[in-house]
Coordinates of C-alpha atoms and ligand atoms in Angstrom, one line a residue:
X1 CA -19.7 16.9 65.4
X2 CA -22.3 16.9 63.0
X3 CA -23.2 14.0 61.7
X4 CA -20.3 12.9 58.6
X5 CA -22.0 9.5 57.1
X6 CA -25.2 11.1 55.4
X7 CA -22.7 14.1 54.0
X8 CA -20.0 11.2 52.2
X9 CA -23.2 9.1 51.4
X10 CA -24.7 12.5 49.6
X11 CA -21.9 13.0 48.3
X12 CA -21.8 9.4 46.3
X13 CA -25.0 9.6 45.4
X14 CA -24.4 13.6 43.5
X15 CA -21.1 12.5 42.2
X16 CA -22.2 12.8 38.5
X17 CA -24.1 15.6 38.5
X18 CA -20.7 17.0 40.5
X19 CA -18.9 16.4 37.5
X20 CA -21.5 18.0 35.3
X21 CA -21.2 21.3 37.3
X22 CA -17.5 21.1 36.5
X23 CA -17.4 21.0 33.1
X24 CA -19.6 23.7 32.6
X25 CA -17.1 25.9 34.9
X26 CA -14.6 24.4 32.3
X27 CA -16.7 25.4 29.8
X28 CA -15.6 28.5 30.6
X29 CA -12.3 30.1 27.9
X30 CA -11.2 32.0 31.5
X31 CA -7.6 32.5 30.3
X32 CA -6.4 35.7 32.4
X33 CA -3.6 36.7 30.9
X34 CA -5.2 37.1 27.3
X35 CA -7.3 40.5 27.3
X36 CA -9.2 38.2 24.2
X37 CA -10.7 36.0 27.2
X38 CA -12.0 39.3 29.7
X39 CA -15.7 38.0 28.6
X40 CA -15.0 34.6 29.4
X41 CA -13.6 35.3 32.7
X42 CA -16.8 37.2 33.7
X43 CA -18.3 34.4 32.7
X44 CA -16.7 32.2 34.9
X45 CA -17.1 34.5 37.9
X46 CA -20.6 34.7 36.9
X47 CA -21.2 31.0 36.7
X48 CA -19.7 30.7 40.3
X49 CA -21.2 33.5 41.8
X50 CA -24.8 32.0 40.8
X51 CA -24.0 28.4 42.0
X52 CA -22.9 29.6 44.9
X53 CA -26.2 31.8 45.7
X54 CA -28.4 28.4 44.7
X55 CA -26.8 26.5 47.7
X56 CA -27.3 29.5 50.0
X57 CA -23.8 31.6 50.1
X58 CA -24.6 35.0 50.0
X59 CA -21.7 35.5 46.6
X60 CA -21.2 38.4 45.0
X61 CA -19.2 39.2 41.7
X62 CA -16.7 42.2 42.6
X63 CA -15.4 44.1 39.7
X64 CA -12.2 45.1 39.9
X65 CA -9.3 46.7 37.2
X66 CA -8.7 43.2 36.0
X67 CA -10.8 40.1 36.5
X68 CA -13.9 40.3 38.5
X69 CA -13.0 38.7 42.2
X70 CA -16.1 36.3 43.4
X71 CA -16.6 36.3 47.3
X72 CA -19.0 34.6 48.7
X73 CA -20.1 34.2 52.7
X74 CA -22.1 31.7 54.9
X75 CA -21.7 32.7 58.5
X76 CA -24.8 31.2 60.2
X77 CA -22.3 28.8 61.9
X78 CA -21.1 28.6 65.4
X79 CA -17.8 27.1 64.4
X80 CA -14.7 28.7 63.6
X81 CA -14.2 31.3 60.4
X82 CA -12.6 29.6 57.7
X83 CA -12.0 31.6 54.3
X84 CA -11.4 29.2 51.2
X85 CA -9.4 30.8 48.7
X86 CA -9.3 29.2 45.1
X87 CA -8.7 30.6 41.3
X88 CA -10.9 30.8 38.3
X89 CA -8.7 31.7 35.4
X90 CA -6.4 29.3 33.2
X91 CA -3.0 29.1 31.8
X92 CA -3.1 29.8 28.0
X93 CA -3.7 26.1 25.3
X94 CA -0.8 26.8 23.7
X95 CA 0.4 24.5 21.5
X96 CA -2.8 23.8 20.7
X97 CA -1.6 21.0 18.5
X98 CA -0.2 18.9 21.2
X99 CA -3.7 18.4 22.7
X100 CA -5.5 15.0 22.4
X101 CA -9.1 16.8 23.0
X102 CA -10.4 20.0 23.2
X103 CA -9.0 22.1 25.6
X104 CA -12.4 23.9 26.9
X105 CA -14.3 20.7 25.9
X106 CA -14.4 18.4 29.2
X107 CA -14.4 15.0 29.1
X108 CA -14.3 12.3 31.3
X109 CA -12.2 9.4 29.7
X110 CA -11.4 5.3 30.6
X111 CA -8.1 4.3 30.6
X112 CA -7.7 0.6 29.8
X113 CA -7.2 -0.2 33.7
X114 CA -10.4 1.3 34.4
X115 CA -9.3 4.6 35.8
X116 CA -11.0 7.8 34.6
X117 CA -10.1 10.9 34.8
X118 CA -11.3 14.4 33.4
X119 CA -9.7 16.2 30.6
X120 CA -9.8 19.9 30.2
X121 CA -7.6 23.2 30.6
X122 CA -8.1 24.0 34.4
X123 CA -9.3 20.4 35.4
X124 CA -6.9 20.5 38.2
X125 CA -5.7 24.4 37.8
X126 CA -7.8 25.3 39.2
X127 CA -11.2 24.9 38.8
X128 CA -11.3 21.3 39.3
X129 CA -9.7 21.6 42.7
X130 CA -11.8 24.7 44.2
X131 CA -15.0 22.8 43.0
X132 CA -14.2 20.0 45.0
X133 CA -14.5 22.0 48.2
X134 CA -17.9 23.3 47.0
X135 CA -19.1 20.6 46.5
X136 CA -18.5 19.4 49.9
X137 CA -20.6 22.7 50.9
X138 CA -23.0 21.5 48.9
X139 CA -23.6 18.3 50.7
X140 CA -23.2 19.6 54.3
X141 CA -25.9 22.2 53.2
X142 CA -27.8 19.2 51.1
X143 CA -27.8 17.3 54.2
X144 CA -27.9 19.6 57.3
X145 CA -29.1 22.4 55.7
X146 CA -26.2 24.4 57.5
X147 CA -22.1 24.0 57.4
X148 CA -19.5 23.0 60.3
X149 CA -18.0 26.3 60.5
X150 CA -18.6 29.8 59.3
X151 CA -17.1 29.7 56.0
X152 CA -16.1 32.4 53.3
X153 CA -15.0 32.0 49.4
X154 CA -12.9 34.2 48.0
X155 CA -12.4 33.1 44.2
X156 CA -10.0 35.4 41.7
X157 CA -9.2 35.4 37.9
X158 CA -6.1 36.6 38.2
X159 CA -3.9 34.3 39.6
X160 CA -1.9 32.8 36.8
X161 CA -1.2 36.4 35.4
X162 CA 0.4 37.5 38.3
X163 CA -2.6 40.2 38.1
X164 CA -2.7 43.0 40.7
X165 CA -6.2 43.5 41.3
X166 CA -6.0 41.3 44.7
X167 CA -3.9 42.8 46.9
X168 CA -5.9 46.4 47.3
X169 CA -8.7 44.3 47.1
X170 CA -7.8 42.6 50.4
X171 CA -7.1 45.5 52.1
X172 CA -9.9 47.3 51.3
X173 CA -12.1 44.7 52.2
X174 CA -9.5 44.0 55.3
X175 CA -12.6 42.9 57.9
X176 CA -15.3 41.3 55.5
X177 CA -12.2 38.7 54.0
X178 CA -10.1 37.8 57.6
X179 CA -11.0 34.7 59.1
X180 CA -9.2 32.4 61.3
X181 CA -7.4 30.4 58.8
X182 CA -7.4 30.2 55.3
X183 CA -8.1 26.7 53.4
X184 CA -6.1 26.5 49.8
X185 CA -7.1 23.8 47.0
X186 CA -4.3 24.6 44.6
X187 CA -1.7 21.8 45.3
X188 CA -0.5 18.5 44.6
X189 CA -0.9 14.7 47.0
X190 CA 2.2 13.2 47.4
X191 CA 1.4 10.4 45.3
X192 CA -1.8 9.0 44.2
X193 CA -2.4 7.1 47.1
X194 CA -0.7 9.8 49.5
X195 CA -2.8 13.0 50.4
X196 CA -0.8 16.2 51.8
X197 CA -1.0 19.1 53.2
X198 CA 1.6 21.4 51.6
X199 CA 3.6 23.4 54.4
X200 CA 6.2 25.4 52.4
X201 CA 5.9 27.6 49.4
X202 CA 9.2 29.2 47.3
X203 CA 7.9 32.9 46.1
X204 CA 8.6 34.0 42.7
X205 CA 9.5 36.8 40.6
X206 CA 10.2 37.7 37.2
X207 CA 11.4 39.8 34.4
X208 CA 11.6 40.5 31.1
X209 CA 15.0 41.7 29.9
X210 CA 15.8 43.3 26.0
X211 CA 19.4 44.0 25.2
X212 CA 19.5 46.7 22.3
X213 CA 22.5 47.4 20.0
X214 CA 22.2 48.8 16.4
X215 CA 19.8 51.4 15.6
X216 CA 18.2 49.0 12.9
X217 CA 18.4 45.5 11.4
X218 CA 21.9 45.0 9.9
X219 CA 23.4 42.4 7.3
X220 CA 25.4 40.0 8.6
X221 CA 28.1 40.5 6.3
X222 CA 28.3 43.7 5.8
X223 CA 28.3 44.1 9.8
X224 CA 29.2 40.8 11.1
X225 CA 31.7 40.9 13.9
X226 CA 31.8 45.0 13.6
X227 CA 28.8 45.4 15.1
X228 CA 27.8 44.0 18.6
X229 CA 24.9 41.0 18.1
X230 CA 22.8 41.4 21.2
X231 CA 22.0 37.4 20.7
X232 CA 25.6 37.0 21.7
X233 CA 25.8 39.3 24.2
X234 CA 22.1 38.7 25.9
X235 CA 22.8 34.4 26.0
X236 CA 26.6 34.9 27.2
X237 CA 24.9 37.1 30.1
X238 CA 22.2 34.2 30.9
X239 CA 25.1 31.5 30.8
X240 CA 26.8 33.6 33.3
X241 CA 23.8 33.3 35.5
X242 CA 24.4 29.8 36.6
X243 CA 28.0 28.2 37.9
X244 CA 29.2 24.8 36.8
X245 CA 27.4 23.2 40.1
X246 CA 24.9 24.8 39.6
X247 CA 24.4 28.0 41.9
X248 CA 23.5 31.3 41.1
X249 CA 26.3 33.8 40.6
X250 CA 24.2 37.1 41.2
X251 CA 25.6 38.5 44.0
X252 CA 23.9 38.5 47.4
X253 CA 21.5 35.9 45.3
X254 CA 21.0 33.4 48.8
X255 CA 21.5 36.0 51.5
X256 CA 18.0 35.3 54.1
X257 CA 18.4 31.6 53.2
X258 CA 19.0 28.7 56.8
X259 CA 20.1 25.7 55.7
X260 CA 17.1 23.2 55.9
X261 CA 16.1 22.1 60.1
X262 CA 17.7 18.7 60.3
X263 CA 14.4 17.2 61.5
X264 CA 12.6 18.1 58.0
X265 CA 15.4 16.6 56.0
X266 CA 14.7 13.2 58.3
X267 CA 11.0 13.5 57.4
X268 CA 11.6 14.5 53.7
X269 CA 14.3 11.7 53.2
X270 CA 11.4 9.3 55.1
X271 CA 9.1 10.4 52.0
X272 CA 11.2 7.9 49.8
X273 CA 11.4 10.5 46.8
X274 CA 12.9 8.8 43.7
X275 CA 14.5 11.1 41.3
X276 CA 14.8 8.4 38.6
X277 CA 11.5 7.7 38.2
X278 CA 10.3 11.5 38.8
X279 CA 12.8 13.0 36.2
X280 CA 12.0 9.6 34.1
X281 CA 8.6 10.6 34.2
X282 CA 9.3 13.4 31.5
X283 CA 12.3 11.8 30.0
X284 CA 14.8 13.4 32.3
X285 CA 17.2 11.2 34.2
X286 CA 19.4 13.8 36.1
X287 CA 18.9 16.7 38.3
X288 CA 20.1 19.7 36.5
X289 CA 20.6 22.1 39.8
X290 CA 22.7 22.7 42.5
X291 CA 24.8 19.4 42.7
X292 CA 24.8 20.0 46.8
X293 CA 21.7 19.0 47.2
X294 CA 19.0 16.3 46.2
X295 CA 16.5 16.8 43.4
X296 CA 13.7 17.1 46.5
X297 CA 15.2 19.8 48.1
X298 CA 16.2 21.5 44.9
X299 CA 12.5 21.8 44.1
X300 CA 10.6 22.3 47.9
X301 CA 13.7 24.1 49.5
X302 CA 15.8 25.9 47.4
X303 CA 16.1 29.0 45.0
X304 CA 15.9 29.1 41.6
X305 CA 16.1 31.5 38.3
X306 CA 15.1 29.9 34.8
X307 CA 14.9 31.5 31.4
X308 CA 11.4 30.7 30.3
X309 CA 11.8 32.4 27.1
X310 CA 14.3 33.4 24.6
X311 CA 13.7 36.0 21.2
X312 CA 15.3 37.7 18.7
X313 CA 16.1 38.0 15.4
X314 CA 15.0 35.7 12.0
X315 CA 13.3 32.5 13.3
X316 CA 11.0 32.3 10.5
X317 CA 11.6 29.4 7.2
X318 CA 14.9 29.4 6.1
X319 CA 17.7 31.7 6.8
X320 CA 18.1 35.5 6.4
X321 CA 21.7 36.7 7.5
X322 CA 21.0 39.3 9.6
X323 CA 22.1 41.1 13.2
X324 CA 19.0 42.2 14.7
X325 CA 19.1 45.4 16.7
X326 CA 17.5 43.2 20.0
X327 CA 17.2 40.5 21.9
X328 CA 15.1 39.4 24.8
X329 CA 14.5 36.9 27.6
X330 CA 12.1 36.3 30.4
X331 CA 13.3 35.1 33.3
X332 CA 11.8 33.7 36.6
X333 CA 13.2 33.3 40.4
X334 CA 11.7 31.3 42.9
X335 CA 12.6 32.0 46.3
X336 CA 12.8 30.3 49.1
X337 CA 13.5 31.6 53.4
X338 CA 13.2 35.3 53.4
X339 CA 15.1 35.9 50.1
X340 CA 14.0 39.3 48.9
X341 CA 12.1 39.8 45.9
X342 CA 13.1 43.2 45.0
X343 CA 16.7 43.5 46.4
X344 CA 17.3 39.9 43.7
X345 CA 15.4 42.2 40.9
X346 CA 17.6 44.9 41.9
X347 CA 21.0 42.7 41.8
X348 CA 19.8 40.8 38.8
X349 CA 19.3 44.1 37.0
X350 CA 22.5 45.3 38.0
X351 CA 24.1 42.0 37.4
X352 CA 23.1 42.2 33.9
X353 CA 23.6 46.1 33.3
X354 CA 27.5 45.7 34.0
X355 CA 28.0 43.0 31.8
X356 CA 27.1 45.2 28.7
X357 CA 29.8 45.9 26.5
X358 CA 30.2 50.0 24.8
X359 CA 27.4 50.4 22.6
X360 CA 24.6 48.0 24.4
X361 CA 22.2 48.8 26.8
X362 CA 19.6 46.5 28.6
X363 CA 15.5 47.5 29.2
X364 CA 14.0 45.7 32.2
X365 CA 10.3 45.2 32.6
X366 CA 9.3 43.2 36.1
X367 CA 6.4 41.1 37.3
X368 CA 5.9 41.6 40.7
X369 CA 6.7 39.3 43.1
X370 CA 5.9 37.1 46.5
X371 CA 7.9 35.6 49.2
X372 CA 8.1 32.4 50.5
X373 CA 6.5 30.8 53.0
X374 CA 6.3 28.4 55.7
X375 CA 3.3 27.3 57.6
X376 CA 2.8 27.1 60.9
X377 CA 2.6 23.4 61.2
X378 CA 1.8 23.4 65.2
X379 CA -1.7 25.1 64.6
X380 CA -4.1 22.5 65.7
X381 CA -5.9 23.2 62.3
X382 CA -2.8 21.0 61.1
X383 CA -3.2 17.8 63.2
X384 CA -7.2 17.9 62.6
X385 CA -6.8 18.2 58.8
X386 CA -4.3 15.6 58.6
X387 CA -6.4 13.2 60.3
X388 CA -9.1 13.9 58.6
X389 CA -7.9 13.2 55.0
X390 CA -6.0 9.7 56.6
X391 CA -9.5 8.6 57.0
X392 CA -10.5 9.2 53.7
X393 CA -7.5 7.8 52.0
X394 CA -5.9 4.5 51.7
X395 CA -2.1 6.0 53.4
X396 CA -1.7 8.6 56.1
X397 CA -1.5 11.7 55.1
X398 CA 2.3 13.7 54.7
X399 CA 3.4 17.2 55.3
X400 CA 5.0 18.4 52.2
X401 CA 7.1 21.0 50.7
X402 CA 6.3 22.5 47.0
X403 CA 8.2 23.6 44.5
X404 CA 5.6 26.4 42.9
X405 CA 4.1 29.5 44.2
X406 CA 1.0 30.7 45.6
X407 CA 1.2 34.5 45.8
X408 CA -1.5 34.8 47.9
X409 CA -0.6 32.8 50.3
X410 CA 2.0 35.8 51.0
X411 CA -1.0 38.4 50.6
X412 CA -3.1 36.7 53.2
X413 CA -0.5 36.6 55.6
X414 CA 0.7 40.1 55.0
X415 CA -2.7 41.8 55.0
X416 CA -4.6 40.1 56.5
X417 CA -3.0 38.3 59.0
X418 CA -4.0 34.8 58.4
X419 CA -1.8 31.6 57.7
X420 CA -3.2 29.1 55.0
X421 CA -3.7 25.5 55.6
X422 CA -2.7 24.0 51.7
X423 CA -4.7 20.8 51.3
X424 CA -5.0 19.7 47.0
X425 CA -5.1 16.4 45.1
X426 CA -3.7 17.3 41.9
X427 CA -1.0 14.8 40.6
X428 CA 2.3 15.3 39.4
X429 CA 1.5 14.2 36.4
X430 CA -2.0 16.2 35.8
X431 CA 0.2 18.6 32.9
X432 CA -0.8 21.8 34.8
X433 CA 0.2 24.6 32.5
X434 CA 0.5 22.0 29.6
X435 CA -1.1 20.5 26.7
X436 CA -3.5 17.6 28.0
X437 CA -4.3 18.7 31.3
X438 CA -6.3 16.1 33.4
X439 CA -7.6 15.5 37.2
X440 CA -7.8 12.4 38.4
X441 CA -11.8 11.3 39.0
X442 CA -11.0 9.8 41.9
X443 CA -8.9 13.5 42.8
X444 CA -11.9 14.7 42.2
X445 CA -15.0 12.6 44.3
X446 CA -12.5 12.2 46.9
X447 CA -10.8 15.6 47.3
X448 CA -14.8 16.7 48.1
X449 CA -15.1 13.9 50.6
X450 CA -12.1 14.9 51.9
X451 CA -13.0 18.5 52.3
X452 CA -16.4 17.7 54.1
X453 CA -13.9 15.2 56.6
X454 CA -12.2 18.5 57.1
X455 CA -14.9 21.1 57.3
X456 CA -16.6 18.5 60.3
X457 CA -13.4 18.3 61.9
X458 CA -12.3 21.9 61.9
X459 CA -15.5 22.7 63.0
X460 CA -15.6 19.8 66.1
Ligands
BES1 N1 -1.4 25.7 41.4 C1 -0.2 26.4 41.0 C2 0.9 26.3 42.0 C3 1.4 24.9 42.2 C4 2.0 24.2 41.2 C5 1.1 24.2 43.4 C6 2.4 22.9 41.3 C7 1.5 22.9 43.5 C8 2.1 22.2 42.5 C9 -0.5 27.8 40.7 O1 -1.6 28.0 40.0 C10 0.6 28.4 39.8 O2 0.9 27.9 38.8 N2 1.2 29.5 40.3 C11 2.2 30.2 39.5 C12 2.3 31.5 40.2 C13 3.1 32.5 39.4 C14 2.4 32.8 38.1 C15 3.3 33.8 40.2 C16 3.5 29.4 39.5 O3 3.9 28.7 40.5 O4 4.2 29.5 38.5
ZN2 ZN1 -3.2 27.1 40.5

């Protein structure tokens, strides 16, 4: 195994000027869904395309229909192939007003126990995170002048827009992107102390439904109850979605799911997970889902559909009676086992259409979606990473499930053939997708340690 020691100490000694390269990645407005932020994307690409090249990757920046897709390749190595797959672009700042700083002006700030951390939009979505596993190229490279393993980098913009750009790009590009196993920074440790490697995924869909009544505005008292108010009729729909314990009523909604193997229950219930102070944590105190089953395996193991957003009518200052001639939602699904994405869009569609009284009708527009997955935990890649991050951190590491999705996680294993090994630091309390987003310093100087532990032991 080549020789760890010098690669940490490197490490240590680069650890500010690590940081330095990271904010000016954060510098970057990369917001993907926004077509304001394009420039700023290819920006971003740009900026990790050229660092890249200066520590000897041969990176390109591949235009696609959306955001420009960065790959980059060392494969001087003897070692095994390893692709490391990580995204560029940001969630929008909105509500700007609830920040503390700047959203694209990184900071690294003291609390009054002497922990630091780094403040930014995309400090640990995702930019924070992918950076810590090139900086642990950097080091190997620094120091060896050559990496454990062959490795390739594969970084996209379009991740948090649900963007299609990535899947033809895989398959075109089928041979030059496959490697034995992918490595994913985009997840969470168990707790602060507590890294993990994350071994299931729910998939996701969504949609956006409108329910249109009235050709036109109409006053509410010259219409009211007379004419159908698609608030009423669109929210009475939603309500319907959900049971009083907490199941979804769309039919055929849980067919492809096994109740969890009683072995992972043992290990999740060994975890210790405390609802009280999780929920606490945002001023919560109950779990809101299905009452059958804990707030942990609500989250990592089973399905969901939230309204993320509700519209219609006057919401501006004061009041103006009126019956607006729409309403709309957007709703999302997480999936768990081998629930279908489209056959749920189908039956949620349907589930909606026949609720509409005379006079309504409903106008769908979908994201597309992923499926779940699980990883395969008996790959030797498992054990090896799992030691390796227990000797970087003060706990042994856990196998973990995870609430969110990873849509490529899916891709890779669809089209290319190749399961993902899902090793991140972020925090549960890091505000991904919020105002205030932060990674931990010590996420960040240790998550690259961590990676070159890994990278020496996959390629041992
Ligand atoms: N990094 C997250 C996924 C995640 C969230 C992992 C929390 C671990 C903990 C990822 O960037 C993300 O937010 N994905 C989206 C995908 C969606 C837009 C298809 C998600 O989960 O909402
Ligand atoms: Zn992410």
């Amino acid at each position: 195994m080549a020789d760890l020691a010098p690669v940490l100490s490197h490490l240590d000694s680069d650890a500010d000027q690590a940081v330095e390269r990271l904010f000016e990645l954060l510098r970057c407005q990369s917001i993907s869904t926004d077509p304001a932020y394009d420039a700023e994307c290819q920006k971003a690409a740009e900026w990790l395309a050229t660092d890249l090249n200066g520590i000897g990757f041969e990176a390109r920046v591949a235009e696609t229909p959306g955001q420009p897709i960065v790959v980059a390749h060392d494969l001087t190595a003897d070692g095994p192939h390893l692709m490391f797959y990580g995204h560029y672009d940001v969630q929008p700042v909105d509500p700007l007003n609830l920040w503390d700083s700047e959203p694209f002006d990184p900071a690294v700030r003291t609390r009054d126990d002497g922990s630091r951390y780094i403040s930014g939009r995309g400090s640990s979505d995702d930019k924070g995170q992918l950076m810590t596993f090139v900086e642990a190229c950097r080091a190997h490279k620094a120091v060896h002048g050559a990496l454990p393993c062959k490795v390739t980098i594969l970084l996209e913009g379009e991740e948090e827009s649900g963007g299609a750009s990535l899947p033809p790009f895989l398959d075109a590009n089928r041979d030059e992107l496959t490697a034995d196993i992918a490595l994913i920074c985009d997840t969470g440790m168990w707790d602060a102390r507590t890294p993990a490697i994350t071994t299931m995924l729910r998939g996701n869909f969504a949609e956006e439904v409108t329910v249109k009544a009235a050709s036109r505005d109409l006053h509410s008292g010259m219409y009211g109850s007379a004419a159908a108010n698609p608030i009423h009729i669109l929210t009475r729909i939603l309500a319907e979605i959900h049971d009083g314990r907490g199941k979804v009523t769309i039919p055929g909604f849980y067919d492809g799911i096994e109740p969890l193997p009683n072995a992972l229950k043992e290990q999740w219930e060994a975890l210790g997970f405390d609802h009280t102070e999780f929920l606490g944590d945002v001023g919560l105190s109950e779990p809101a889902g299905e009452t059958a089953y804990t707030a942990l395996e609500q989250i990592w193991s089973r399905p969901t559909a939230e309204v993320n957003g509700i519209w219609g009518g006057y919401t501006g200052a004061g009041f103006k009676t009126v019956i607006p001639a729409e309403a709309s939602a957007k709703i999302s699904f997480r999936l768990v086992g081998k629930q279908d994405p489209e056959t749920i869009r189908a039956a949620f569609r349907e589930f909606v259409t026949e609720r509409l009284p005379a006079d309504c009708k409903a106008e769908f527009v979908g994201r597309p979606g992923g499926v779940a997955s699980v990883m395969p935990v008996e790959d030797p890649a498992f054990e090896k990473a799992r030691g390796a991050l227990s000797d970087e951190w003060e706990t042994e590491a856990a196998f973990i499930g995870e609430g969110g999705s990873i849509p490529v996680v899916g891709l890779f294993k669809e089209i290319l053939d190749m399961d993902s090994l899902l090793i991140g630091f972020g925090l549960k309390d890091d505000c991904i997708h919020s105002p205030n987003e932060k990674y931990e310093l010590r996420s960040f100087t240790k998550g690259a340690r961590s990676w070159a532990r890994v990278l020496a032991a996959l390629g041992a």
